[in-house]
């Protein structure tokens, strides 16, 4: 056996595992009537993703998250809980952050979607991406794309005068503070616990002292 | 998710008519609650009517000095509206106490009113639940009940309504506007909109099949100090153990509604006469007839103490 033969990638192992699971699933499915794929309801939708027009025909059940990852192969956006609790799937739609797992792709006809890939590139980082690197705002990195999309939106929301639960007086223009960032980022969970460094990164980009 | 067909509604009346024609249909707006439930197959509509394209996303003054909030106004936009912040601070505060920034950006006014309980037994499809499967029984009774109802419950269901927004709307005497499949409009006081569980916990609102919420109206501002105090297991992004929504006037009179204790926002107008006499007097009348379990009996003193804190803050 050559060295080459035993070099298996993690992705390869996962694919093999998935294929085995698929065989088992097919065997189990013989007990039930099989619905041909073509008969499942589908719909057309056109999205503008990171500035590119994308025309898709999708099973109506496809979430925006799955459309981005499985159909457009933009795998920067992550699937964590798939129930809107963790924030790993946060993207911006028409400039506003949402959980892409809790919305159907077909509900976004004509919408402009910005994912982590649209914010910056390794060669040309978005200032928030650069600040997360500088302040070590992650450990495993899985929640990071969602954290960064959310962080960019949080600063925009304060600028747009959207108050939060910790805003003392509702009438003046919303303003930046460490407490405001902690509250506004509560929809993004980081199980490595990089919260204090995430706060430092956001504070630097905001140009304020927390 | 079970497969479903999908259409984009072109008008409110057409959406209502389409829903009436198709018993398996559901409206979808923000989708933050419905899609969660569809993934768990707790909801399994065979057809979705997307109402997002309808012109129901404005906040406008009404003739009597109040506000009409379109059904599709997002929670973020309602909380941030200058008129709401100035005259209905209670509503802004309740909205901002709920969910996360991402969810509030998507969730709508009507959808928030229609969100379903977070009773863990409703979510666990392996267990009987009268709300999910009428007649199957209630696993919550005798189960883990810390989060569940202490008043207005029945032998069939002890679930709570999870909404913060609805508690504020109850205190503000909001009115729900709808259109039915025949195109007729009606107005339902929010007090009558949510139901107690009784023998039919699966019927949660006064809406008829196909009936679509078009707006929620607020009467003219009532002034006073408006305070929403939510008590929960963590400081952000959690459902209420209990919440108190209060409007307190300079003379000590006012209104109070409570969340997290019942199948609907809980308000007893007769208890409000006691407001100048303090939290204990109000809580006694507000929570008369409560039937807590050992696990959630703490909610009764918690309501009283939270109300005491709210009244003290109002006087400060």
Coordinates of N, CA and C in Angstrom, one line a residue, chain A residues 120-204:
Chain A
X120 N -16.2 40.1 2.6 CA -14.8 40.3 2.3 C -14.2 39.0 1.8
X121 N -12.9 39.1 1.4 CA -12.2 37.9 0.9 C -10.9 37.8 1.7
X122 N -10.2 36.7 1.6 CA -9.0 36.6 2.3 C -8.0 37.7 1.9
X123 N -8.0 38.1 0.7 CA -7.1 39.2 0.2 C -7.6 40.5 0.7
X124 N -8.9 40.7 0.7 CA -9.5 42.0 1.1 C -10.5 41.8 2.1
X125 N -10.1 41.8 3.4 CA -11.0 41.5 4.5 C -11.9 42.7 4.8
X126 N -13.1 42.4 5.2 CA -14.0 43.4 5.8 C -13.4 43.8 7.1
X127 N -13.5 45.1 7.5 CA -12.9 45.5 8.7 C -13.3 44.7 9.9
X128 N -14.5 44.2 9.9 CA -15.0 43.3 11.0 C -14.2 42.0 11.0
X129 N -14.0 41.4 9.8 CA -13.2 40.2 9.7 C -11.8 40.4 10.3
X130 N -11.2 41.5 9.8 CA -9.8 41.8 10.3 C -9.8 42.0 11.8
X131 N -10.8 42.6 12.4 CA -10.9 42.9 13.8 C -11.1 41.5 14.6
X132 N -11.9 40.6 14.0 CA -12.0 39.3 14.7 C -10.7 38.6 14.7
X133 N -9.9 38.7 13.6 CA -8.6 38.0 13.6 C -7.7 38.7 14.6
X134 N -7.6 40.0 14.6 CA -6.7 40.7 15.5 C -7.0 40.4 17.0
X135 N -8.3 40.4 17.3 CA -8.7 40.2 18.7 C -9.0 38.7 19.1
X136 N -8.7 37.8 18.1 CA -8.9 36.4 18.4 C -10.4 36.1 18.8
X137 N -11.3 36.6 18.0 CA -12.7 36.6 18.4 C -13.3 35.2 18.0
X138 N -12.6 34.2 18.2 CA -13.1 32.8 17.9 C -12.1 31.8 18.4
X139 N -12.6 30.5 18.5 CA -11.6 29.5 18.7 C -11.8 28.4 17.7
X140 N -12.9 27.7 17.7 CA -13.1 26.7 16.6 C -13.5 27.4 15.3
X141 N -14.2 28.5 15.4 CA -14.5 29.2 14.1 C -15.9 28.9 13.5
X142 N -16.6 27.9 14.1 CA -17.8 27.5 13.4 C -18.9 28.6 13.5
X143 N -19.0 29.3 14.6 CA -20.0 30.4 14.7 C -19.6 31.7 14.1
X144 N -18.3 31.8 13.7 CA -17.7 33.1 13.3 C -18.4 33.8 12.1
X145 N -18.7 33.1 11.0 CA -19.4 33.8 9.9 C -20.7 34.4 10.4
X146 N -21.4 33.7 11.2 CA -22.7 34.3 11.8 C -22.4 35.4 12.7
X147 N -21.4 35.3 13.5 CA -21.0 36.4 14.5 C -20.6 37.6 13.7
X148 N -19.9 37.5 12.6 CA -19.4 38.6 11.9 C -20.5 39.3 11.1
X149 N -21.4 38.5 10.5 CA -22.5 39.1 9.8 C -23.4 39.9 10.8
X150 N -23.6 39.2 12.0 CA -24.5 39.8 13.0 C -23.8 41.1 13.5
X151 N -22.5 41.1 13.7 CA -21.8 42.2 14.3 C -21.9 43.4 13.3
X152 N -21.7 43.2 12.0 CA -21.8 44.3 11.0 C -23.2 44.9 11.1
X153 N -24.2 44.0 11.2 CA -25.6 44.5 11.2 C -25.9 45.2 12.5
X154 N -25.3 44.8 13.6 CA -25.5 45.4 14.9 C -25.1 46.9 14.9
X155 N -23.9 47.1 14.3 CA -23.4 48.5 14.2 C -24.4 49.3 13.3
X156 N -24.9 48.7 12.2 CA -25.8 49.4 11.3 C -27.1 49.7 12.1
X157 N -27.6 48.7 12.9 CA -28.8 48.9 13.6 C -28.7 50.1 14.7
X158 N -27.6 50.2 15.3 CA -27.4 51.3 16.2 C -27.4 52.6 15.5
X159 N -26.7 52.6 14.3 CA -26.7 53.8 13.5 C -28.1 54.2 13.0
X160 N -28.9 53.2 12.7 CA -30.3 53.4 12.2 C -31.3 53.7 13.4
X161 N -30.7 53.9 14.6 CA -31.6 54.3 15.7 C -32.6 53.2 16.1
X162 N -32.2 52.0 16.1 CA -33.0 50.9 16.6 C -32.6 50.7 18.1
X163 N -33.5 50.8 19.0 CA -33.2 50.6 20.4 C -33.1 49.2 20.7
X164 N -32.6 48.9 21.9 CA -32.5 47.5 22.4 C -33.1 47.3 23.8
X165 N -33.1 46.1 24.3 CA -33.7 45.8 25.6 C -32.9 46.6 26.7
X166 N -31.6 46.9 26.5 CA -30.8 47.5 27.6 C -30.7 49.0 27.4
X167 N -31.4 49.5 26.3 CA -31.3 51.0 26.1 C -32.1 51.7 27.2
X168 N -31.4 52.6 27.9 CA -32.0 53.2 29.1 C -33.2 54.1 28.8
X169 N -33.1 55.0 27.9 CA -34.2 55.9 27.6 C -34.5 55.6 26.1
X170 N -35.8 55.4 25.8 CA -36.1 55.0 24.4 C -36.1 56.2 23.5
X171 N -36.1 57.4 24.0 CA -36.3 58.6 23.1 C -35.1 59.1 22.4
X172 N -33.9 59.2 23.1 CA -32.7 59.6 22.3 C -32.3 58.6 21.3
X173 N -31.4 59.0 20.4 CA -30.9 58.1 19.3 C -30.1 57.0 20.0
X174 N -30.3 55.8 19.5 CA -29.6 54.6 20.1 C -28.1 54.9 20.0
X175 N -27.3 54.4 21.0 CA -25.9 54.6 21.1 C -25.2 53.3 21.4
X176 N -23.8 53.4 21.1 CA -23.0 52.2 21.3 C -22.5 52.1 22.8
X177 N -22.5 50.9 23.3 CA -21.9 50.6 24.6 C -21.6 49.1 24.6
X178 N -20.8 48.7 25.6 CA -20.5 47.3 25.7 C -21.8 46.5 26.0
X179 N -22.6 47.0 26.9 CA -23.9 46.4 27.3 C -24.8 46.2 26.1
X180 N -24.8 47.3 25.2 CA -25.6 47.3 24.0 C -25.2 46.1 23.1
X181 N -23.9 46.0 22.9 CA -23.3 45.0 22.0 C -23.7 43.6 22.6
X182 N -23.5 43.4 23.9 CA -23.8 42.1 24.5 C -25.2 41.7 24.3
X183 N -26.1 42.6 24.5 CA -27.6 42.4 24.4 C -27.9 42.1 22.9
X184 N -27.4 42.9 22.0 CA -27.7 42.8 20.6 C -27.1 41.6 19.9
X185 N -26.0 41.1 20.5 CA -25.4 39.9 19.9 C -25.9 38.6 20.6
X186 N -27.0 38.7 21.4 CA -27.4 37.5 22.2 C -28.0 36.4 21.3
X187 N -28.3 36.7 20.1 CA -28.8 35.6 19.2 C -27.7 34.9 18.5
X188 N -26.4 35.1 18.8 CA -25.3 34.4 18.3 C -24.6 33.7 19.4
X189 N -24.6 32.4 19.4 CA -24.0 31.6 20.5 C -22.6 31.2 20.1
X190 N -21.7 31.3 21.0 CA -20.3 30.8 20.8 C -20.0 29.8 21.9
X191 N -19.9 28.5 21.6 CA -19.7 27.6 22.6 C -18.3 27.5 23.1
X192 N -17.4 28.0 22.3 CA -16.0 28.1 22.7 C -15.9 29.3 23.8
X193 N -16.8 30.2 23.8 CA -16.8 31.2 24.8 C -15.9 32.4 24.4
X194 N -15.8 32.8 23.2 CA -14.9 33.9 22.8 C -15.6 35.3 22.9
X195 N -16.6 35.3 23.7 CA -17.5 36.5 23.8 C -16.7 37.8 24.0
X196 N -15.8 37.8 25.0 CA -15.1 39.0 25.4 C -14.2 39.5 24.2
X197 N -13.6 38.6 23.5 CA -12.8 39.0 22.3 C -13.7 39.5 21.2
X198 N -14.8 38.9 21.0 CA -15.8 39.3 20.0 C -16.2 40.8 20.3
X199 N -16.5 41.0 21.6 CA -16.9 42.4 22.0 C -15.7 43.3 21.7
X200 N -14.5 42.9 22.0 CA -13.3 43.8 21.7 C -13.3 44.1 20.2
X201 N -13.5 43.1 19.3 CA -13.4 43.3 17.9 C -14.5 44.3 17.4
X202 N -15.7 44.1 17.9 CA -16.8 44.9 17.5 C -16.6 46.4 18.0
X203 N -16.1 46.5 19.2 CA -15.8 47.8 19.7 C -14.8 48.5 18.9
X204 N -13.7 47.8 18.4 CA -12.7 48.5 17.6 C -13.3 49.0 16.3

